[in-house]
Amino acid sequence: MSDKAILEYEGSRYEFPVIKGTEDELAIDIKTLRATTGMVTIDPGYKNTGSCESAITFLDGEKGILRYRGYSIEELAEKADFLEVAYLLIFGELPNKEQLAKFHHDIKEESHVDEEMKKILDGFPKAAHPMGVLSSLTSALIAFNPSSVDVSSESAMYSSIVRILAKFPVLVAWTMRKKKGLPLDYGDDTLGYVENIHKMMFKRPNQEYKKDPIAIEALDKLLILHADHEQNCSTSTVRIVGSSHAGLFASLSAGISALWGPLHGGANQAVLEMLEAIEADGGDTKKYMAKAKDKDDPFRLMGFGHRVYKNFDPRAKIIKKSADDVLGNLGIEDPILEIAKGLEKEALEDQYFVDRKLYPNVDFYSGIIYRALGIPTEMFTVMFALGRLPGWIAQWREMRLRKEPIGRPRQIYIGENLRDFVPLEKR
Ligand code: ACO
């Protein structure tokens, strides 16, 4: 096989190296394209563009494979816990007992959030969307931790990482507690990382916190399944903002905003709202299938389709089973789960969806579990952000350690050519 790609244009011939990843993916390396040909490439939505080389997550959308640092998502979801997965993603290897204990200890040391931050949260109306609040609070955190921007040494970088892993769950919990009208509280350092998150979110002011192993296990699994997904919209945002050396927290704040959109992480909220609307409309799934296929109707079947997965989304498979287990264990019968299953069945047999390779994605069933756990619908994307945090950190760290250049795409200008200025009175 040739390791060069040839480009011929107007009688000239240019050669570009072809590079191969560890899973045999091929890419044409066009770093010298503009310098040698004067041309750029154009690829809206970056459907064919690799923005970086990365050793963190591998996914094969045709085969439905997802691996973090070489470990299959199925095995991690079954055998690891979220903190181990966070360590794996960020540092590249599964931690041994001592490494994990130190990591957790270092996180716990940073688990306070400046009390002044409560005033910022207080300034938001109760109806504010939690994703906007979370993005703002993450950015505001920089003011209270200005040294987090300097990551010039390995220890400074480590310190920024453990700080945000410690404080972010507090912000998540506060965001939800404000929505629910509950007092803002701190966690308990004697608890596990996810257990503590659960406590911070759900502890009632007038009751002892009771451990809820079913809820904690479900939460842990969901967080693992969301932890990384290579160069998606929010991760690319984190990397590109970080490439200007804006700092980890600012990059994450931008990533949260990117995740908010309904075409990305915001789909989990949109799915549940869609399922509720179908239920309220009498549960007629066929009507909504028809709407999804009608090109004159903007309605899309939320939680279906994926830019990369064209066979199945392995995360959706695990989450579907988990939804059955969690609801069963909690003794909840949710008619919305039945509507979701009905929609999935119909879509999988429908030529429109088959032809376009549209399958349920990670967001299709996750909301049903969040709802069963007592998490408000508007918080679903915040939970996604909580899960994605280690992935964003790992990707940002990799980008900084590889000393990647500032992200700055080119364009093809299609506007007016040079023209004379017309004074206001003559326009
Ligand atoms: N319902 C109905 N039709 C759909 C859907 C859907 N959910 N998704 C894609 N299609 C159709 C499109 O209309 C298009 O049809 P056409 O070829 O006849 O024009 C075709 O399938 C291809 O769709 P694109 O939008 O071009 O695919 P793209 O890769 O750009 O988009 C995306 C992927 C954004 C996920 C899309 O499938 C979608 O909007 N899904 C619903 C929202 C959603 O669930 N997002 C979460 C994604 S997972 C995540 O980010 C965590």
Short mmCIF file of C-alpha atoms and ligand atoms in Angstrom, two decimals:
data_model
loop_
_atom_site.label_atom_id
_atom_site.label_comp_id
_atom_site.label_asym_id
_atom_site.label_seq_id
_atom_site.Cartn_x
_atom_site.Cartn_y
_atom_site.Cartn_z
CA MET A 1 0.00 0.00 0.00
CA SER A 2 1.21 3.47 -0.84
CA ASP A 3 1.95 5.75 2.08
CA LYS A 4 1.44 8.82 -0.11
CA ALA A 5 -1.63 10.48 -1.53
CA ILE A 6 -1.30 12.30 -4.84
CA LEU A 7 -3.12 15.50 -5.69
CA GLU A 8 -3.15 16.70 -9.26
CA TYR A 9 -4.30 20.21 -10.05
CA GLU A 10 -3.78 22.29 -13.17
CA GLY A 11 -0.95 20.10 -14.40
CA SER A 12 0.96 20.03 -11.12
CA ARG A 13 1.34 16.97 -8.96
CA TYR A 14 1.63 17.14 -5.19
CA GLU A 15 2.39 14.34 -2.76
CA PHE A 16 1.11 14.16 0.79
CA PRO A 17 2.03 11.57 3.41
CA VAL A 18 -0.65 9.13 4.53
CA ILE A 19 -0.55 8.41 8.24
CA LYS A 20 -2.00 5.39 9.99
CA GLY A 21 -3.37 5.18 13.51
CA THR A 22 -2.96 2.21 15.85
CA GLU A 23 -6.37 0.91 14.74
CA ASP A 24 -5.38 1.27 11.07
CA GLU A 25 -7.38 4.44 10.44
CA LEU A 26 -5.87 6.38 7.56
CA ALA A 27 -5.46 10.10 7.12
CA ILE A 28 -3.90 12.30 4.47
CA ASP A 29 -1.52 14.65 6.21
CA ILE A 30 -2.14 18.01 4.54
CA LYS A 31 -0.03 20.16 6.87
CA THR A 32 1.91 21.47 3.84
CA LEU A 33 -1.10 21.82 1.53
CA ARG A 34 -1.44 25.60 1.60
CA ALA A 35 2.27 26.24 1.52
CA THR A 36 2.76 24.01 -1.54
CA THR A 37 -0.48 24.52 -3.48
CA GLY A 38 -1.94 27.81 -2.21
CA MET A 39 -5.19 25.96 -1.51
CA VAL A 40 -7.08 25.02 1.62
CA THR A 41 -9.65 22.28 2.12
CA ILE A 42 -13.30 22.95 2.86
CA ASP A 43 -15.28 20.60 5.08
CA PRO A 44 -18.32 22.11 6.85
CA GLY A 45 -19.06 20.32 10.09
CA TYR A 46 -15.57 18.75 9.85
CA LYS A 47 -17.14 15.52 8.60
CA ASN A 48 -13.84 14.42 7.01
CA THR A 49 -11.36 16.38 9.04
CA GLY A 50 -9.16 14.96 11.75
CA SER A 51 -8.29 17.85 14.06
CA CYS A 52 -5.59 16.02 16.04
CA GLU A 53 -3.85 12.76 16.79
CA SER A 54 -5.12 11.45 20.09
CA ALA A 55 -4.36 8.45 22.30
CA ILE A 56 -7.42 8.73 24.55
CA THR A 57 -10.56 7.30 22.97
CA PHE A 58 -11.09 5.02 20.02
CA LEU A 59 -14.43 4.61 18.36
CA ASP A 60 -15.50 2.78 15.26
CA GLY A 61 -18.92 4.01 14.24
CA GLU A 62 -19.45 1.29 11.66
CA LYS A 63 -18.77 -1.52 14.13
CA GLY A 64 -20.23 0.18 17.22
CA ILE A 65 -16.93 0.08 19.14
CA LEU A 66 -16.00 2.51 21.91
CA ARG A 67 -12.83 2.19 23.99
CA TYR A 68 -11.16 4.46 26.53
CA ARG A 69 -7.36 4.07 26.45
CA GLY A 70 -7.84 0.64 24.85
CA TYR A 71 -10.40 -0.71 27.34
CA SER A 72 -13.87 -1.54 25.98
CA ILE A 73 -16.73 0.60 27.26
CA GLU A 74 -18.69 -2.55 28.07
CA GLU A 75 -15.96 -3.82 30.38
CA LEU A 76 -15.36 -0.44 32.02
CA ALA A 77 -19.09 0.11 32.63
CA GLU A 78 -19.30 -3.28 34.30
CA LYS A 79 -16.06 -3.46 36.26
CA ALA A 80 -14.65 0.01 36.92
CA ASP A 81 -15.91 2.96 38.90
CA PHE A 82 -16.12 6.52 37.63
CA LEU A 83 -13.09 7.82 39.52
CA GLU A 84 -10.89 5.02 38.14
CA VAL A 85 -12.18 5.82 34.65
CA ALA A 86 -11.42 9.51 35.19
CA TYR A 87 -7.85 8.64 36.19
CA LEU A 88 -7.53 6.27 33.22
CA LEU A 89 -8.72 8.88 30.74
CA ILE A 90 -6.60 11.69 32.12
CA PHE A 91 -3.35 9.85 32.88
CA GLY A 92 -3.53 6.96 30.42
CA GLU A 93 -3.44 3.92 32.73
CA LEU A 94 -5.78 2.38 35.27
CA PRO A 95 -4.61 3.45 38.74
CA ASN A 96 -3.35 0.96 41.31
CA LYS A 97 -4.78 1.17 44.83
CA GLU A 98 -2.21 3.72 46.05
CA GLN A 99 -2.55 5.92 42.99
CA LEU A 100 -6.33 5.90 43.25
CA ALA A 101 -6.24 6.66 46.98
CA LYS A 102 -3.85 9.58 46.41
CA PHE A 103 -5.94 10.91 43.54
CA HIS A 104 -9.09 10.78 45.65
CA HIS A 105 -7.28 12.33 48.62
CA ASP A 106 -5.99 15.21 46.48
CA ILE A 107 -9.49 15.82 45.10
CA LYS A 108 -11.01 15.84 48.59
CA GLU A 109 -8.44 18.41 49.72
CA GLU A 110 -9.89 20.80 47.12
CA SER A 111 -13.57 20.08 47.60
CA HIS A 112 -14.49 23.49 49.04
CA VAL A 113 -15.92 26.25 46.87
CA ASP A 114 -15.49 29.85 47.93
CA GLU A 115 -18.60 31.03 49.81
CA GLU A 116 -18.67 34.14 47.60
CA MET A 117 -19.63 31.85 44.72
CA LYS A 118 -22.99 31.40 46.41
CA LYS A 119 -23.69 35.10 45.82
CA ILE A 120 -23.10 34.63 42.11
CA LEU A 121 -25.47 31.69 42.05
CA ASP A 122 -27.94 33.74 44.05
CA GLY A 123 -27.98 36.35 41.30
CA PHE A 124 -29.50 33.94 38.80
CA PRO A 125 -33.27 33.69 38.55
CA LYS A 126 -34.59 30.33 39.73
CA ALA A 127 -35.91 29.67 36.22
CA ALA A 128 -32.42 30.00 34.67
CA HIS A 129 -31.40 26.95 32.68
CA PRO A 130 -28.91 24.93 34.76
CA MET A 131 -26.50 24.61 31.83
CA GLY A 132 -26.15 28.39 31.58
CA VAL A 133 -25.68 28.58 35.33
CA LEU A 134 -23.08 25.81 35.33
CA SER A 135 -21.12 27.31 32.47
CA SER A 136 -21.10 30.70 34.23
CA LEU A 137 -20.11 29.26 37.60
CA THR A 138 -17.29 27.26 36.03
CA SER A 139 -15.98 30.44 34.47
CA ALA A 140 -16.50 32.40 37.71
CA LEU A 141 -14.39 29.81 39.52
CA ILE A 142 -11.33 31.24 37.77
CA ALA A 143 -11.69 34.47 39.74
CA PHE A 144 -11.36 32.50 42.97
CA ASN A 145 -8.58 30.26 41.66
CA PRO A 146 -6.52 32.53 39.40
CA SER A 147 -3.45 30.30 39.70
CA SER A 148 -5.38 27.52 37.91
CA VAL A 149 -4.63 29.25 34.58
CA ASP A 150 -0.88 28.65 34.89
CA VAL A 151 -0.22 25.08 33.84
CA SER A 152 3.38 25.52 32.81
CA SER A 153 4.64 22.75 35.13
CA GLU A 154 3.30 19.25 35.58
CA SER A 155 2.42 19.89 39.22
CA ALA A 156 0.53 23.09 38.33
CA MET A 157 -1.41 21.17 35.70
CA TYR A 158 -2.19 18.40 38.19
CA SER A 159 -3.35 20.96 40.71
CA SER A 160 -5.78 22.56 38.21
CA ILE A 161 -7.12 19.13 37.31
CA VAL A 162 -7.83 17.96 40.87
CA ARG A 163 -9.28 21.34 41.76
CA ILE A 164 -11.91 21.18 39.06
CA LEU A 165 -12.66 17.49 39.67
CA ALA A 166 -13.32 18.47 43.29
CA LYS A 167 -15.29 21.68 42.79
CA PHE A 168 -17.34 20.86 39.70
CA PRO A 169 -19.61 18.35 41.49
CA VAL A 170 -20.29 21.00 44.15
CA LEU A 171 -21.36 23.43 41.40
CA VAL A 172 -23.55 20.74 39.83
CA ALA A 173 -25.19 19.98 43.17
CA TRP A 174 -25.69 23.67 43.99
CA THR A 175 -27.22 24.28 40.57
CA MET A 176 -29.78 21.55 41.18
CA ARG A 177 -30.41 22.49 44.81
CA LYS A 178 -31.13 26.07 43.83
CA LYS A 179 -33.63 24.84 41.25
CA LYS A 180 -35.29 22.70 43.91
CA GLY A 181 -35.18 25.41 46.60
CA LEU A 182 -32.87 23.38 48.84
CA PRO A 183 -30.06 24.92 50.95
CA LEU A 184 -26.61 24.86 49.41
CA ASP A 185 -24.51 22.30 51.13
CA TYR A 186 -21.12 20.61 50.97
CA GLY A 187 -20.30 16.96 50.64
CA ASP A 188 -18.74 14.47 52.98
CA ASP A 189 -15.12 13.51 52.46
CA THR A 190 -15.63 10.10 54.02
CA LEU A 191 -17.79 9.06 51.05
CA GLY A 192 -16.76 7.74 47.65
CA TYR A 193 -16.58 10.24 44.78
CA VAL A 194 -19.93 9.38 43.19
CA GLU A 195 -21.59 8.60 46.50
CA ASN A 196 -20.62 12.09 47.64
CA ILE A 197 -22.08 13.59 44.47
CA HIS A 198 -25.31 11.76 45.20
CA LYS A 199 -25.31 13.07 48.75
CA MET A 200 -24.60 16.65 47.68
CA MET A 201 -27.46 16.53 45.22
CA PHE A 202 -30.11 14.78 47.29
CA LYS A 203 -29.51 15.29 51.01
CA ARG A 204 -32.61 16.82 52.58
CA PRO A 205 -31.92 19.54 55.17
CA ASN A 206 -34.00 17.83 57.84
CA GLN A 207 -32.95 14.24 57.26
CA GLU A 208 -29.84 12.11 57.61
CA TYR A 209 -28.36 11.18 54.24
CA LYS A 210 -29.14 7.55 53.50
CA LYS A 211 -26.92 5.68 51.06
CA ASP A 212 -28.82 4.48 48.04
CA PRO A 213 -26.68 1.78 46.39
CA ILE A 214 -29.02 1.31 43.41
CA ALA A 215 -29.01 5.02 42.60
CA ILE A 216 -25.25 5.37 43.16
CA GLU A 217 -24.45 2.40 40.92
CA ALA A 218 -26.76 3.70 38.20
CA LEU A 219 -25.22 7.16 38.43
CA ASP A 220 -21.68 5.75 38.36
CA LYS A 221 -22.45 3.77 35.21
CA LEU A 222 -24.06 6.72 33.45
CA LEU A 223 -21.09 8.93 34.28
CA ILE A 224 -18.66 6.32 32.90
CA LEU A 225 -20.66 5.98 29.69
CA HIS A 226 -20.54 9.74 29.14
CA ALA A 227 -16.91 10.20 30.18
CA ASP A 228 -15.34 10.66 26.75
CA HIS A 229 -16.21 10.44 23.10
CA GLU A 230 -13.20 11.70 21.16
CA GLN A 231 -13.51 14.86 19.04
CA ASN A 232 -17.21 15.68 19.40
CA CYS A 233 -18.55 19.26 19.39
CA SER A 234 -17.96 20.09 23.07
CA THR A 235 -14.59 18.33 23.26
CA SER A 236 -13.39 20.09 20.13
CA THR A 237 -14.56 23.33 21.75
CA VAL A 238 -12.56 22.57 24.90
CA ARG A 239 -9.46 21.79 22.83
CA ILE A 240 -9.78 24.86 20.61
CA VAL A 241 -10.41 27.26 23.50
CA GLY A 242 -7.57 25.64 25.44
CA SER A 243 -5.30 26.00 22.41
CA SER A 244 -5.26 29.76 23.01
CA HIS A 245 -3.91 28.92 26.51
CA ALA A 246 -7.08 30.35 28.03
CA GLY A 247 -6.83 27.92 30.96
CA LEU A 248 -8.63 24.74 31.92
CA PHE A 249 -11.69 26.23 33.64
CA ALA A 250 -12.38 28.70 30.80
CA SER A 251 -12.04 25.88 28.26
CA LEU A 252 -14.45 23.73 30.25
CA SER A 253 -16.95 26.56 30.57
CA ALA A 254 -16.96 26.87 26.76
CA GLY A 255 -17.33 23.09 26.44
CA ILE A 256 -20.38 23.17 28.71
CA SER A 257 -21.98 25.79 26.45
CA ALA A 258 -21.28 23.64 23.40
CA LEU A 259 -22.77 20.60 25.10
CA TRP A 260 -25.96 22.51 25.93
CA GLY A 261 -27.31 22.45 22.35
CA PRO A 262 -30.09 19.96 21.51
CA LEU A 263 -28.08 18.50 18.64
CA HIS A 264 -25.43 17.49 21.18
CA GLY A 265 -25.79 16.87 24.94
CA GLY A 266 -29.01 18.86 25.17
CA ALA A 267 -30.66 15.96 23.35
CA ASN A 268 -31.19 14.07 26.62
CA GLN A 269 -33.53 16.80 27.86
CA ALA A 270 -35.15 17.03 24.42
CA VAL A 271 -35.74 13.25 24.36
CA LEU A 272 -37.61 13.25 27.63
CA GLU A 273 -39.67 16.26 26.65
CA MET A 274 -40.48 14.53 23.37
CA LEU A 275 -41.51 11.31 25.13
CA GLU A 276 -43.67 13.28 27.57
CA ALA A 277 -45.29 15.13 24.68
CA ILE A 278 -46.02 11.82 22.92
CA GLU A 279 -47.52 10.43 26.12
CA ALA A 280 -49.66 13.54 26.64
CA ASP A 281 -50.80 13.22 23.02
CA GLY A 282 -52.16 9.73 23.65
CA GLY A 283 -48.97 7.72 23.03
CA ASP A 284 -49.38 7.62 19.25
CA THR A 285 -45.79 6.77 18.26
CA LYS A 286 -46.73 6.28 14.59
CA LYS A 287 -47.80 9.93 14.34
CA TYR A 288 -44.38 11.07 15.59
CA MET A 289 -42.54 8.64 13.35
CA ALA A 290 -44.37 10.19 10.40
CA LYS A 291 -43.48 13.69 11.59
CA ALA A 292 -39.80 12.71 11.90
CA LYS A 293 -39.77 11.50 8.30
CA ASP A 294 -41.65 14.51 6.90
CA LYS A 295 -39.09 16.85 5.34
CA ASP A 296 -41.52 19.78 5.72
CA ASP A 297 -41.75 19.18 9.46
CA PRO A 298 -38.79 20.36 11.57
CA PHE A 299 -39.49 17.58 14.11
CA ARG A 300 -36.68 15.07 14.54
CA LEU A 301 -36.75 11.94 16.58
CA MET A 302 -34.56 13.17 19.41
CA GLY A 303 -32.04 10.63 20.70
CA PHE A 304 -31.77 9.09 17.24
CA GLY A 305 -28.91 9.38 14.81
CA HIS A 306 -25.26 10.09 15.35
CA ARG A 307 -22.52 11.71 13.34
CA VAL A 308 -20.20 8.75 13.85
CA TYR A 309 -22.24 5.68 14.86
CA LYS A 310 -23.85 4.17 11.81
CA ASN A 311 -24.63 0.73 13.20
CA PHE A 312 -25.45 1.11 16.86
CA ASP A 313 -24.27 3.25 19.75
CA PRO A 314 -22.72 0.82 22.27
CA ARG A 315 -23.54 3.22 25.09
CA ALA A 316 -27.24 3.16 24.20
CA LYS A 317 -27.25 -0.66 24.44
CA ILE A 318 -25.82 -0.56 27.95
CA ILE A 319 -28.10 2.30 29.04
CA LYS A 320 -31.23 0.58 27.72
CA LYS A 321 -30.48 -2.47 29.86
CA SER A 322 -29.57 -0.25 32.79
CA ALA A 323 -32.91 1.61 32.46
CA ASP A 324 -34.74 -1.72 32.72
CA ASP A 325 -32.65 -2.78 35.74
CA VAL A 326 -32.85 0.53 37.60
CA LEU A 327 -36.57 1.00 37.15
CA GLY A 328 -37.12 -2.65 38.09
CA ASN A 329 -34.96 -2.40 41.21
CA LEU A 330 -36.62 0.85 42.27
CA GLY A 331 -40.05 -0.63 41.58
CA ILE A 332 -40.92 2.15 39.12
CA GLU A 333 -43.21 1.57 36.18
CA ASP A 334 -42.74 4.46 33.81
CA PRO A 335 -45.04 4.54 30.76
CA ILE A 336 -42.41 6.67 29.06
CA LEU A 337 -39.99 3.71 29.00
CA GLU A 338 -42.59 1.73 27.07
CA ILE A 339 -43.09 4.60 24.62
CA ALA A 340 -39.33 4.80 24.11
CA LYS A 341 -39.06 1.08 23.46
CA GLY A 342 -42.00 1.26 21.06
CA LEU A 343 -40.41 4.12 19.14
CA GLU A 344 -37.09 2.31 18.95
CA LYS A 345 -38.74 -0.86 17.63
CA GLU A 346 -40.65 1.02 14.97
CA ALA A 347 -37.65 3.06 13.91
CA LEU A 348 -35.39 0.02 13.61
CA GLU A 349 -37.89 -1.55 11.21
CA ASP A 350 -38.59 1.62 9.25
CA GLN A 351 -36.93 2.06 5.85
CA TYR A 352 -36.30 5.81 6.40
CA PHE A 353 -34.29 5.12 9.54
CA VAL A 354 -32.64 1.98 8.13
CA ASP A 355 -31.53 3.79 4.95
CA ARG A 356 -30.03 6.67 6.92
CA LYS A 357 -28.49 4.36 9.53
CA LEU A 358 -30.28 6.11 12.38
CA TYR A 359 -30.10 4.26 15.71
CA PRO A 360 -30.80 5.27 19.30
CA ASN A 361 -27.87 7.23 20.70
CA VAL A 362 -26.58 7.60 24.25
CA ASP A 363 -29.29 10.16 25.05
CA PHE A 364 -32.29 8.06 24.12
CA TYR A 365 -32.64 6.12 27.39
CA SER A 366 -30.43 8.08 29.81
CA GLY A 367 -33.16 10.59 30.71
CA ILE A 368 -35.49 7.82 31.80
CA ILE A 369 -32.90 6.73 34.38
CA TYR A 370 -32.21 10.31 35.51
CA ARG A 371 -35.94 10.82 35.95
CA ALA A 372 -36.21 7.62 38.00
CA LEU A 373 -33.38 8.91 40.22
CA GLY A 374 -35.31 12.12 40.90
CA ILE A 375 -33.21 14.44 38.74
CA PRO A 376 -35.23 17.27 37.12
CA THR A 377 -35.38 17.19 33.31
CA GLU A 378 -33.51 20.49 32.93
CA MET A 379 -30.60 18.97 34.87
CA PHE A 380 -30.06 16.08 32.46
CA THR A 381 -27.47 17.85 30.34
CA VAL A 382 -25.71 18.99 33.51
CA MET A 383 -25.38 15.31 34.42
CA PHE A 384 -23.89 14.69 30.98
CA ALA A 385 -21.37 17.49 31.64
CA LEU A 386 -20.48 15.93 34.99
CA GLY A 387 -19.76 12.64 33.24
CA ARG A 388 -17.86 14.29 30.39
CA LEU A 389 -15.64 16.30 32.74
CA PRO A 390 -12.73 13.79 32.85
CA GLY A 391 -12.85 13.38 29.08
CA TRP A 392 -12.67 17.12 28.52
CA ILE A 393 -9.80 17.35 31.01
CA ALA A 394 -7.93 14.46 29.36
CA GLN A 395 -8.34 15.98 25.91
CA TRP A 396 -7.29 19.43 27.09
CA ARG A 397 -4.25 17.97 28.90
CA GLU A 398 -3.22 15.97 25.84
CA MET A 399 -3.55 19.06 23.66
CA ARG A 400 -1.37 21.11 26.03
CA LEU A 401 1.26 18.38 26.53
CA ARG A 402 1.54 17.86 22.78
CA LYS A 403 2.02 21.63 22.45
CA GLU A 404 -0.59 21.82 19.74
CA PRO A 405 -0.79 25.12 17.86
CA ILE A 406 -3.70 27.50 18.35
CA GLY A 407 -6.81 26.24 16.55
CA ARG A 408 -7.54 28.56 13.70
CA PRO A 409 -9.38 27.19 10.65
CA ARG A 410 -9.32 28.87 7.25
CA GLN A 411 -12.32 29.79 5.11
CA ILE A 412 -13.28 30.46 1.54
CA TYR A 413 -14.54 34.02 1.32
CA ILE A 414 -17.76 34.35 -0.72
CA GLY A 415 -18.67 37.99 0.07
CA GLU A 416 -18.43 41.22 -1.91
CA ASN A 417 -15.22 42.20 -3.68
CA LEU A 418 -13.62 45.54 -2.93
CA ARG A 419 -16.11 48.39 -3.36
CA ASP A 420 -16.21 52.12 -2.68
CA PHE A 421 -17.70 53.44 0.54
CA VAL A 422 -21.07 55.16 0.01
CA PRO A 423 -21.71 58.11 2.35
CA LEU A 424 -24.83 57.77 4.55
CA GLU A 425 -26.80 60.51 2.72
CA LYS A 426 -26.31 58.73 -0.62
CA ARG A 427 -27.51 55.26 0.53
N1 ACO B 1 -34.86 12.12 13.08
C1 ACO B 1 -35.21 12.17 11.78
N2 ACO B 1 -34.33 12.26 10.76
C2 ACO B 1 -33.02 12.35 11.06
C3 ACO B 1 -32.58 12.31 12.39
C4 ACO B 1 -33.54 12.20 13.42
N3 ACO B 1 -33.17 12.17 14.70
N4 ACO B 1 -31.22 12.41 12.42
C5 ACO B 1 -30.83 12.51 11.15
N5 ACO B 1 -31.93 12.45 10.31
C6 ACO B 1 -31.91 12.46 8.85
C7 ACO B 1 -31.62 13.84 8.30
O1 ACO B 1 -32.82 14.56 8.08
C8 ACO B 1 -30.89 13.50 7.01
O2 ACO B 1 -31.86 13.08 6.10
P1 ACO B 1 -31.64 13.36 4.51
O3 ACO B 1 -30.39 12.61 4.13
O4 ACO B 1 -32.88 12.84 3.87
O5 ACO B 1 -31.48 14.85 4.39
C9 ACO B 1 -30.05 12.28 7.38
O6 ACO B 1 -30.80 11.63 8.45
C10 ACO B 1 -28.64 12.58 7.86
O7 ACO B 1 -28.74 13.50 8.96
P2 ACO B 1 -27.70 14.67 9.26
O8 ACO B 1 -28.37 15.71 10.09
O9 ACO B 1 -27.07 15.10 7.97
O10 ACO B 1 -26.60 13.89 10.10
P3 ACO B 1 -25.51 14.56 11.01
O11 ACO B 1 -24.43 13.55 11.15
O12 ACO B 1 -25.15 15.92 10.52
O13 ACO B 1 -26.28 14.77 12.41
C11 ACO B 1 -27.21 14.38 14.55
C12 ACO B 1 -26.20 13.91 13.48
C13 ACO B 1 -27.05 15.88 14.81
C14 ACO B 1 -26.97 13.62 15.84
C15 ACO B 1 -28.64 14.11 14.02
O14 ACO B 1 -28.80 12.72 13.80
C16 ACO B 1 -29.73 14.62 14.96
O15 ACO B 1 -30.13 15.78 14.87
N6 ACO B 1 -30.24 13.74 15.88
C17 ACO B 1 -31.22 14.18 16.86
C18 ACO B 1 -30.54 14.93 18.00
C19 ACO B 1 -29.73 14.03 18.90
O16 ACO B 1 -30.20 12.99 19.35
N7 ACO B 1 -28.50 14.46 19.22
C20 ACO B 1 -27.61 13.74 20.14
C21 ACO B 1 -26.44 13.16 19.43
S1 ACO B 1 -25.46 12.19 20.54
C22 ACO B 1 -24.57 13.36 21.38
O17 ACO B 1 -24.25 14.41 20.93
C23 ACO B 1 -24.23 13.03 22.72
#
